[in-house]
Amino acid sequence: MTATGSGTVPNPTSAPEGPVRLFAAGADAGYSAHRETYGHLEIVKGGPGLRAELERSGLEGRGGAGFSTARKIDAARQSVSDRMFPASAVVIANGAEGEPRSIKDSTLLRHSPHLVIDGLLATAALVGASRMYLYSSPESLGALRSALAERRDTRRITLVQAKETFISGEASAVVNAIENGIALPTDRTVRLTTSGLRARPTLVHNVETLAHVALIARFGGDWFRSEGVGGDAGTRLVTVSGAGQRERVLEVPGDARISDILEAAGVSTSVVSAVLVGGYHGTWIPADDLSVVLSKAALAPYGGRPGAGVLFLLARDECGLQVTASITRYLAEESAGQCGPCLYGLDALATLMERIASGRGDHGLRREAERLGLSLIGRGSCHHPDGTAGLVQSALSAFASDVEAHLTGRCRRTARV
Amino acid sequence: MSEALWAFGRVSGAMSLLFFTASVVLGIITRSGRPLPGLPRFSISLIHRNIAILASVFLVLHVVTLILDPFAHLRIIDTFVPFLGSFKPFWQGLGTVAFDLILAIVITSLFRRWLGARLFTAVHWFTYAMWPIAVVHSIGNGTNGTNKWFLLFVVICGVSVVSASIWRVSGRFLEVAEARAGRAR
Amino acid sequence: MSAAKKSTSVLHIDWTKCDGRGLCAELVPDLLGRDQWGYPIALKGSPSARSDIPLPSQRMDAATDAVRLCPVLALKIVRAS
Ligand code: SF4
Ligand code: SF4
């Protein structure tokens, strides 16, 4: 199965089989190991080939929002062609990874930087972009700098260091950081694909998304779909952490069950009482439900989504409410403080969660936390309030019986010690 | 004729000071975010603006009549460049400074939607310099500047603006001060 | 066209600017309330449309006043394409 058409040139190397795709070239893969494994990717400007393969692949963004990659590229191309005064597009590879429980992007950038670079070049060629940026956390800069130096087609890629804050990876914050050196989200009335960096049509793609693009450009959309299912085609990177486990990154098929992923990570589900899925803006899934598939469709009933692929484990002897309270406090501290409801609302929400978790309170607290959380949704320049409110809401329902126990004065977990 | 100009020049100056005082106080109330009994916030904001416009009109009349008045020895350049005047150049110069500041404040207010909130706010701060300069000018330059009635008028204006300003910098100034306490912005 | 009756404009709130002074909530009280810190909150519609509040055409004038009077220029009317 190879991609055909003018987007890419058919590739002689055989496609990776099984779910290990992004790391098939081995640890710390240099440019030669990369090309031996995946073959050389001839970048051809424009053309419907890659565009059609991306559509066929059903690839969705791996940064958190999970938006269709083909749609996003279409929007940028549309904006380029709609303009009265021509402006070429900009493509940004986003490796900021502000999510504290995720290391999949830095792991990818360390071991497979050339896939990300290939994906960046191929996407730029597809939308006719003249400038490319690699926005990366400080720890990955070294690996990227040497990877860029290894090849000659990277002259138009600029490496930019990301701030290590939770929201530094938010798309408008990425653009703001590159343009003005300020890693804060900006108020928007038009999409970045319409007007982003220096008012150009701008594509901000997560680095994992771009690595998948590099493989789809080589082996085609049908190959991509040979793992995973439906809207969750292909593979995704997940980071498993918490409950005393060493942080681990795994590449899993899009239809993998959470319990299977934990097993593959060497975690016995018997030590786990719940899993926070997606990241700090994510959703708690109780131990009884861990057979659920880590996919958009399967998580929807829980109000969750795979997000950035974070699986954060809660140990049996940990209190989910206390953990949620401290995450909420962290998120409140990480508010950029630009938007009133985020600045004041998250602080108040964290205080409420702390009071519920401390076991000093009454039933009014839970209702107040629910009401406040709901009132914050949609009232910020980014989704930080929404995500934080979602986390609290999910904790209140996943740990409903714990909430009950706390409000009647005792924590069922930590009190046992 | 010139007697009338002279008289009108003085009265319009005093009117201008009165209306600017009212506008400053209303502006401070607007900034607090609080409504007044029977006056919603947007009304205070509108009255603040309209009174400031009225004050500016009187200010222009004040300046124009004194340019027309041969006794005042006021040239057009003196309305823009301070301290060049032949009659009490220092006191008159203060008036010129205040006039220039008002010009800047009014222009940035009228065009704030194009200039942006940042410049508008920054220039609006000049008000706190403009108002006392205007008061000193009125006392030092005015023919009745040291007249008892005029001084009483100035004292009333001064007490209003000073007490509003003290309220302005107090901790409970904002309507939402209590709710927002503890989180810096 | 009767379908055109439905307004496609929204009142956009720039949260990075809004200081919660509450003038807008007075001018379009049917669309906006205030939270405990004074910031506006849409009274109707889905939570995800709280930064871009759909404007019924008969509220257009009031919303325009709110845009003009917001002391920090945090509001604008965006005509959806
Ligand atoms: S919602 Fe919060 S995190 Fe997002 S831009 Fe506003 S203040 Fe910053
Ligand atoms: S009038 Fe402006 S500053 Fe005041 S609450 Fe409305 S949007 Fe915010």
mmCIF file of N, CA and C in Angstrom, chain C:
data_model
loop_
_atom_site.group_PDB
_atom_site.id
_atom_site.type_symbol
_atom_site.label_atom_id
_atom_site.label_comp_id
_atom_site.label_asym_id
_atom_site.label_seq_id
_atom_site.Cartn_x
_atom_site.Cartn_y
_atom_site.Cartn_z
ATOM 1 N N MET C 1 -36.806 36.308 1.953
ATOM 2 C CA MET C 1 -36.420 35.067 2.636
ATOM 3 C C MET C 1 -36.778 35.147 4.115
ATOM 4 N N SER C 2 -37.577 34.239 4.572
ATOM 5 C CA SER C 2 -37.961 34.281 5.975
ATOM 6 C C SER C 2 -36.834 33.753 6.864
ATOM 7 N N ALA C 3 -35.997 32.894 6.300
ATOM 8 C CA ALA C 3 -34.897 32.336 7.079
ATOM 9 C C ALA C 3 -33.905 33.431 7.471
ATOM 10 N N ALA C 4 -33.866 34.491 6.668
ATOM 11 C CA ALA C 4 -32.913 35.563 6.929
ATOM 12 C C ALA C 4 -33.265 36.350 8.187
ATOM 13 N N LYS C 5 -34.477 36.162 8.685
ATOM 14 C CA LYS C 5 -34.904 36.833 9.922
ATOM 15 C C LYS C 5 -33.946 36.538 11.071
ATOM 16 N N LYS C 6 -33.477 35.310 11.083
ATOM 17 C CA LYS C 6 -32.598 34.914 12.175
ATOM 18 C C LYS C 6 -31.256 35.630 12.018
ATOM 19 N N SER C 7 -30.897 36.391 13.054
ATOM 20 C CA SER C 7 -29.675 37.167 12.983
ATOM 21 C C SER C 7 -28.447 36.269 13.035
ATOM 22 N N THR C 8 -27.438 36.668 12.274
ATOM 23 C CA THR C 8 -26.224 35.856 12.279
ATOM 24 C C THR C 8 -25.096 36.571 13.008
ATOM 25 N N SER C 9 -25.426 37.698 13.655
ATOM 26 C CA SER C 9 -24.372 38.422 14.355
ATOM 27 C C SER C 9 -24.234 37.932 15.793
ATOM 28 N N VAL C 10 -23.026 38.075 16.301
ATOM 29 C CA VAL C 10 -22.797 37.714 17.700
ATOM 30 C C VAL C 10 -22.100 38.878 18.405
ATOM 31 N N LEU C 11 -22.336 38.951 19.707
ATOM 32 C CA LEU C 11 -21.645 39.914 20.547
ATOM 33 C C LEU C 11 -20.436 39.193 21.136
ATOM 34 N N HIS C 12 -19.259 39.614 20.708
ATOM 35 C CA HIS C 12 -18.043 38.930 21.140
ATOM 36 C C HIS C 12 -17.446 39.618 22.367
ATOM 37 N N ILE C 13 -17.106 38.832 23.379
ATOM 38 C CA ILE C 13 -16.452 39.375 24.575
ATOM 39 C C ILE C 13 -14.976 39.007 24.544
ATOM 40 N N ASP C 14 -14.136 40.014 24.586
ATOM 41 C CA ASP C 14 -12.695 39.775 24.707
ATOM 42 C C ASP C 14 -12.383 39.706 26.201
ATOM 43 N N TRP C 15 -12.225 38.474 26.698
ATOM 44 C CA TRP C 15 -12.032 38.291 28.141
ATOM 45 C C TRP C 15 -10.705 38.817 28.615
ATOM 46 N N THR C 16 -9.742 38.938 27.705
ATOM 47 C CA THR C 16 -8.454 39.450 28.141
ATOM 48 C C THR C 16 -8.562 40.945 28.448
ATOM 49 N N LYS C 17 -9.603 41.600 27.937
ATOM 50 C CA LYS C 17 -9.771 43.029 28.204
ATOM 51 C C LYS C 17 -10.835 43.305 29.258
ATOM 52 N N CYS C 18 -11.925 42.544 29.222
ATOM 53 C CA CYS C 18 -13.082 42.827 30.079
ATOM 54 C C CYS C 18 -12.664 42.940 31.535
ATOM 55 N N ASP C 19 -13.140 43.999 32.173
ATOM 56 C CA ASP C 19 -12.799 44.212 33.575
ATOM 57 C C ASP C 19 -14.040 44.071 34.461
ATOM 58 N N GLY C 20 -15.120 43.583 33.874
ATOM 59 C CA GLY C 20 -16.307 43.328 34.675
ATOM 60 C C GLY C 20 -16.962 44.577 35.223
ATOM 61 N N ARG C 21 -16.999 45.639 34.443
ATOM 62 C CA ARG C 21 -17.594 46.877 34.943
ATOM 63 C C ARG C 21 -19.117 46.874 34.852
ATOM 64 N N GLY C 22 -19.660 45.940 34.106
ATOM 65 C CA GLY C 22 -21.100 45.719 34.174
ATOM 66 C C GLY C 22 -21.981 46.626 33.346
ATOM 67 N N LEU C 23 -21.419 47.500 32.513
ATOM 68 C CA LEU C 23 -22.288 48.357 31.710
ATOM 69 C C LEU C 23 -23.094 47.545 30.698
ATOM 70 N N CYS C 24 -22.424 46.531 30.135
ATOM 71 C CA CYS C 24 -23.086 45.752 29.104
ATOM 72 C C CYS C 24 -24.295 45.019 29.664
ATOM 73 N N ALA C 25 -24.160 44.520 30.894
ATOM 74 C CA ALA C 25 -25.267 43.776 31.490
ATOM 75 C C ALA C 25 -26.478 44.682 31.707
ATOM 76 N N GLU C 26 -26.235 45.986 31.858
ATOM 77 C CA GLU C 26 -27.362 46.913 32.000
ATOM 78 C C GLU C 26 -28.022 47.193 30.656
ATOM 79 N N LEU C 27 -27.220 47.179 29.615
ATOM 80 C CA LEU C 27 -27.747 47.583 28.308
ATOM 81 C C LEU C 27 -28.438 46.433 27.587
ATOM 82 N N VAL C 28 -27.969 45.209 27.790
ATOM 83 C CA VAL C 28 -28.660 44.051 27.211
ATOM 84 C C VAL C 28 -28.984 43.059 28.337
ATOM 85 N N PRO C 29 -29.844 43.489 29.264
ATOM 86 C CA PRO C 29 -30.085 42.663 30.458
ATOM 87 C C PRO C 29 -30.735 41.320 30.135
ATOM 88 N N ASP C 30 -31.346 41.220 28.978
ATOM 89 C CA ASP C 30 -31.951 39.935 28.621
ATOM 90 C C ASP C 30 -30.905 38.948 28.114
ATOM 91 N N LEU C 31 -29.740 39.458 27.720
ATOM 92 C CA LEU C 31 -28.703 38.565 27.195
ATOM 93 C C LEU C 31 -27.590 38.317 28.205
ATOM 94 N N LEU C 32 -27.270 39.318 29.001
ATOM 95 C CA LEU C 32 -26.118 39.212 29.886
ATOM 96 C C LEU C 32 -26.474 39.465 31.345
ATOM 97 N N GLY C 33 -25.987 38.611 32.218
ATOM 98 C CA GLY C 33 -26.038 38.854 33.653
ATOM 99 C C GLY C 33 -24.614 39.092 34.133
ATOM 100 N N ARG C 34 -24.413 39.072 35.441
ATOM 101 C CA ARG C 34 -23.052 39.238 35.968
ATOM 102 C C ARG C 34 -22.773 38.148 36.992
ATOM 103 N N ASP C 35 -21.521 37.721 37.032
ATOM 104 C CA ASP C 35 -21.169 36.718 38.049
ATOM 105 C C ASP C 35 -20.741 37.425 39.327
ATOM 106 N N GLN C 36 -20.297 36.639 40.313
ATOM 107 C CA GLN C 36 -20.009 37.232 41.614
ATOM 108 C C GLN C 36 -18.826 38.180 41.592
ATOM 109 N N TRP C 37 -18.005 38.118 40.542
ATOM 110 C CA TRP C 37 -16.869 39.039 40.431
ATOM 111 C C TRP C 37 -17.190 40.198 39.486
ATOM 112 N N GLY C 38 -18.415 40.234 39.003
ATOM 113 C CA GLY C 38 -18.834 41.347 38.164
ATOM 114 C C GLY C 38 -18.742 41.085 36.674
ATOM 115 N N TYR C 39 -18.166 39.936 36.276
ATOM 116 C CA TYR C 39 -17.970 39.675 34.844
ATOM 117 C C TYR C 39 -19.275 39.218 34.186
ATOM 118 N N PRO C 40 -19.445 39.571 32.936
ATOM 119 C CA PRO C 40 -20.698 39.229 32.252
ATOM 120 C C PRO C 40 -20.820 37.721 32.022
ATOM 121 N N ILE C 41 -22.042 37.257 32.054
ATOM 122 C CA ILE C 41 -22.297 35.853 31.738
ATOM 123 C C ILE C 41 -23.574 35.767 30.920
ATOM 124 N N ALA C 42 -23.464 35.057 29.798
ATOM 125 C CA ALA C 42 -24.616 34.926 28.910
ATOM 126 C C ALA C 42 -25.732 34.195 29.648
ATOM 127 N N LEU C 43 -26.940 34.712 29.511
ATOM 128 C CA LEU C 43 -28.059 34.121 30.247
ATOM 129 C C LEU C 43 -28.726 32.991 29.482
ATOM 130 N N LYS C 44 -28.536 32.983 28.170
ATOM 131 C CA LYS C 44 -29.173 31.943 27.366
ATOM 132 C C LYS C 44 -28.133 31.253 26.491
ATOM 133 N N GLY C 45 -28.588 30.239 25.816
ATOM 134 C CA GLY C 45 -27.733 29.593 24.830
ATOM 135 C C GLY C 45 -26.778 28.599 25.466
ATOM 136 N N SER C 46 -26.011 27.939 24.621
ATOM 137 C CA SER C 46 -25.132 26.888 25.112
ATOM 138 C C SER C 46 -23.900 27.511 25.750
ATOM 139 N N PRO C 47 -23.334 26.840 26.770
ATOM 140 C CA PRO C 47 -22.155 27.365 27.453
ATOM 141 C C PRO C 47 -21.006 27.656 26.496
ATOM 142 N N SER C 48 -20.939 26.908 25.396
ATOM 143 C CA SER C 48 -19.814 27.124 24.497
ATOM 144 C C SER C 48 -19.977 28.407 23.681
ATOM 145 N N ALA C 49 -21.170 29.021 23.728
ATOM 146 C CA ALA C 49 -21.378 30.264 22.979
ATOM 147 C C ALA C 49 -21.342 31.474 23.905
ATOM 148 N N ARG C 50 -20.633 31.345 25.033
ATOM 149 C CA ARG C 50 -20.659 32.438 25.996
ATOM 150 C C ARG C 50 -19.665 33.552 25.682
ATOM 151 N N SER C 51 -18.765 33.308 24.732
ATOM 152 C CA SER C 51 -17.875 34.392 24.335
ATOM 153 C C SER C 51 -18.353 35.046 23.047
ATOM 154 N N ASP C 52 -19.270 34.392 22.384
ATOM 155 C CA ASP C 52 -19.852 34.917 21.148
ATOM 156 C C ASP C 52 -21.354 34.738 21.244
ATOM 157 N N ILE C 53 -21.996 35.735 21.820
ATOM 158 C CA ILE C 53 -23.400 35.584 22.169
ATOM 159 C C ILE C 53 -24.284 35.948 20.982
ATOM 160 N N PRO C 54 -25.125 35.002 20.527
ATOM 161 C CA PRO C 54 -25.988 35.276 19.384
ATOM 162 C C PRO C 54 -26.878 36.492 19.659
ATOM 163 N N LEU C 55 -26.965 37.376 18.668
ATOM 164 C CA LEU C 55 -27.715 38.621 18.835
ATOM 165 C C LEU C 55 -29.009 38.578 18.043
ATOM 166 N N PRO C 56 -30.144 38.593 18.707
ATOM 167 C CA PRO C 56 -31.394 38.738 17.968
ATOM 168 C C PRO C 56 -31.402 40.127 17.332
ATOM 169 N N SER C 57 -31.986 40.245 16.143
ATOM 170 C CA SER C 57 -31.837 41.513 15.423
ATOM 171 C C SER C 57 -32.428 42.695 16.194
ATOM 172 N N GLN C 58 -33.459 42.427 17.023
ATOM 173 C CA GLN C 58 -34.041 43.569 17.748
ATOM 174 C C GLN C 58 -33.156 44.038 18.905
ATOM 175 N N ARG C 59 -32.092 43.286 19.212
ATOM 176 C CA ARG C 59 -31.185 43.717 20.276
ATOM 177 C C ARG C 59 -29.913 44.344 19.718
ATOM 178 N N MET C 60 -29.893 44.475 18.404
ATOM 179 C CA MET C 60 -28.709 44.996 17.725
ATOM 180 C C MET C 60 -28.341 46.400 18.226
ATOM 181 N N ASP C 61 -29.337 47.275 18.346
ATOM 182 C CA ASP C 61 -29.036 48.654 18.749
ATOM 183 C C ASP C 61 -28.486 48.705 20.166
ATOM 184 N N ALA C 62 -29.131 47.965 21.053
ATOM 185 C CA ALA C 62 -28.671 47.958 22.442
ATOM 186 C C ALA C 62 -27.259 47.392 22.529
ATOM 187 N N ALA C 63 -27.010 46.344 21.734
ATOM 188 C CA ALA C 63 -25.675 45.741 21.751
ATOM 189 C C ALA C 63 -24.645 46.728 21.203
ATOM 190 N N THR C 64 -25.044 47.493 20.183
ATOM 191 C CA THR C 64 -24.126 48.500 19.635
ATOM 192 C C THR C 64 -23.786 49.542 20.692
ATOM 193 N N ASP C 65 -24.795 49.936 21.498
ATOM 194 C CA ASP C 65 -24.522 50.867 22.598
ATOM 195 C C ASP C 65 -23.526 50.269 23.571
ATOM 196 N N ALA C 66 -23.713 48.990 23.865
ATOM 197 C CA ALA C 66 -22.807 48.330 24.812
ATOM 198 C C ALA C 66 -21.378 48.346 24.263
ATOM 199 N N VAL C 67 -21.247 48.072 22.970
ATOM 200 C CA VAL C 67 -19.917 48.090 22.355
ATOM 201 C C VAL C 67 -19.298 49.477 22.492
ATOM 202 N N ARG C 68 -20.122 50.516 22.254
ATOM 203 C CA ARG C 68 -19.594 51.889 22.313
ATOM 204 C C ARG C 68 -19.246 52.299 23.737
ATOM 205 N N LEU C 69 -20.021 51.803 24.700
ATOM 206 C CA LEU C 69 -19.869 52.309 26.066
ATOM 207 C C LEU C 69 -18.945 51.465 26.938
ATOM 208 N N CYS C 70 -18.628 50.258 26.524
ATOM 209 C CA CYS C 70 -17.722 49.454 27.351
ATOM 210 C C CYS C 70 -16.458 50.264 27.606
ATOM 211 N N PRO C 71 -16.134 50.511 28.869
ATOM 212 C CA PRO C 71 -15.017 51.419 29.160
ATOM 213 C C PRO C 71 -13.668 50.895 28.696
ATOM 214 N N VAL C 72 -13.552 49.595 28.477
ATOM 215 C CA VAL C 72 -12.248 49.055 28.094
ATOM 216 C C VAL C 72 -12.261 48.440 26.691
ATOM 217 N N LEU C 73 -13.294 48.745 25.929
ATOM 218 C CA LEU C 73 -13.386 48.276 24.538
ATOM 219 C C LEU C 73 -13.277 46.756 24.433
ATOM 220 N N ALA C 74 -13.947 46.057 25.345
ATOM 221 C CA ALA C 74 -13.838 44.593 25.353
ATOM 222 C C ALA C 74 -14.886 43.926 24.470
ATOM 223 N N LEU C 75 -15.790 44.703 23.922
ATOM 224 C CA LEU C 75 -16.877 44.095 23.156
ATOM 225 C C LEU C 75 -16.774 44.445 21.684
ATOM 226 N N LYS C 76 -17.202 43.505 20.853
ATOM 227 C CA LYS C 76 -17.432 43.884 19.458
ATOM 228 C C LYS C 76 -18.507 43.003 18.866
ATOM 229 N N ILE C 77 -19.115 43.522 17.836
ATOM 230 C CA ILE C 77 -20.143 42.746 17.156
ATOM 231 C C ILE C 77 -19.491 42.113 15.943
ATOM 232 N N VAL C 78 -19.604 40.802 15.873
ATOM 233 C CA VAL C 78 -18.991 40.086 14.760
ATOM 234 C C VAL C 78 -20.107 39.507 13.907
ATOM 235 N N ARG C 79 -20.089 39.878 12.661
ATOM 236 C CA ARG C 79 -21.077 39.340 11.739
ATOM 237 C C ARG C 79 -20.576 38.000 11.224
ATOM 238 N N ALA C 80 -21.305 36.965 11.562
ATOM 239 C CA ALA C 80 -20.886 35.636 11.120
ATOM 240 C C ALA C 80 -21.049 35.541 9.615
ATOM 241 N N SER C 81 -20.095 34.902 8.975
ATOM 242 C CA SER C 81 -20.148 34.836 7.513
ATOM 243 C C SER C 81 -21.012 33.671 7.063
#
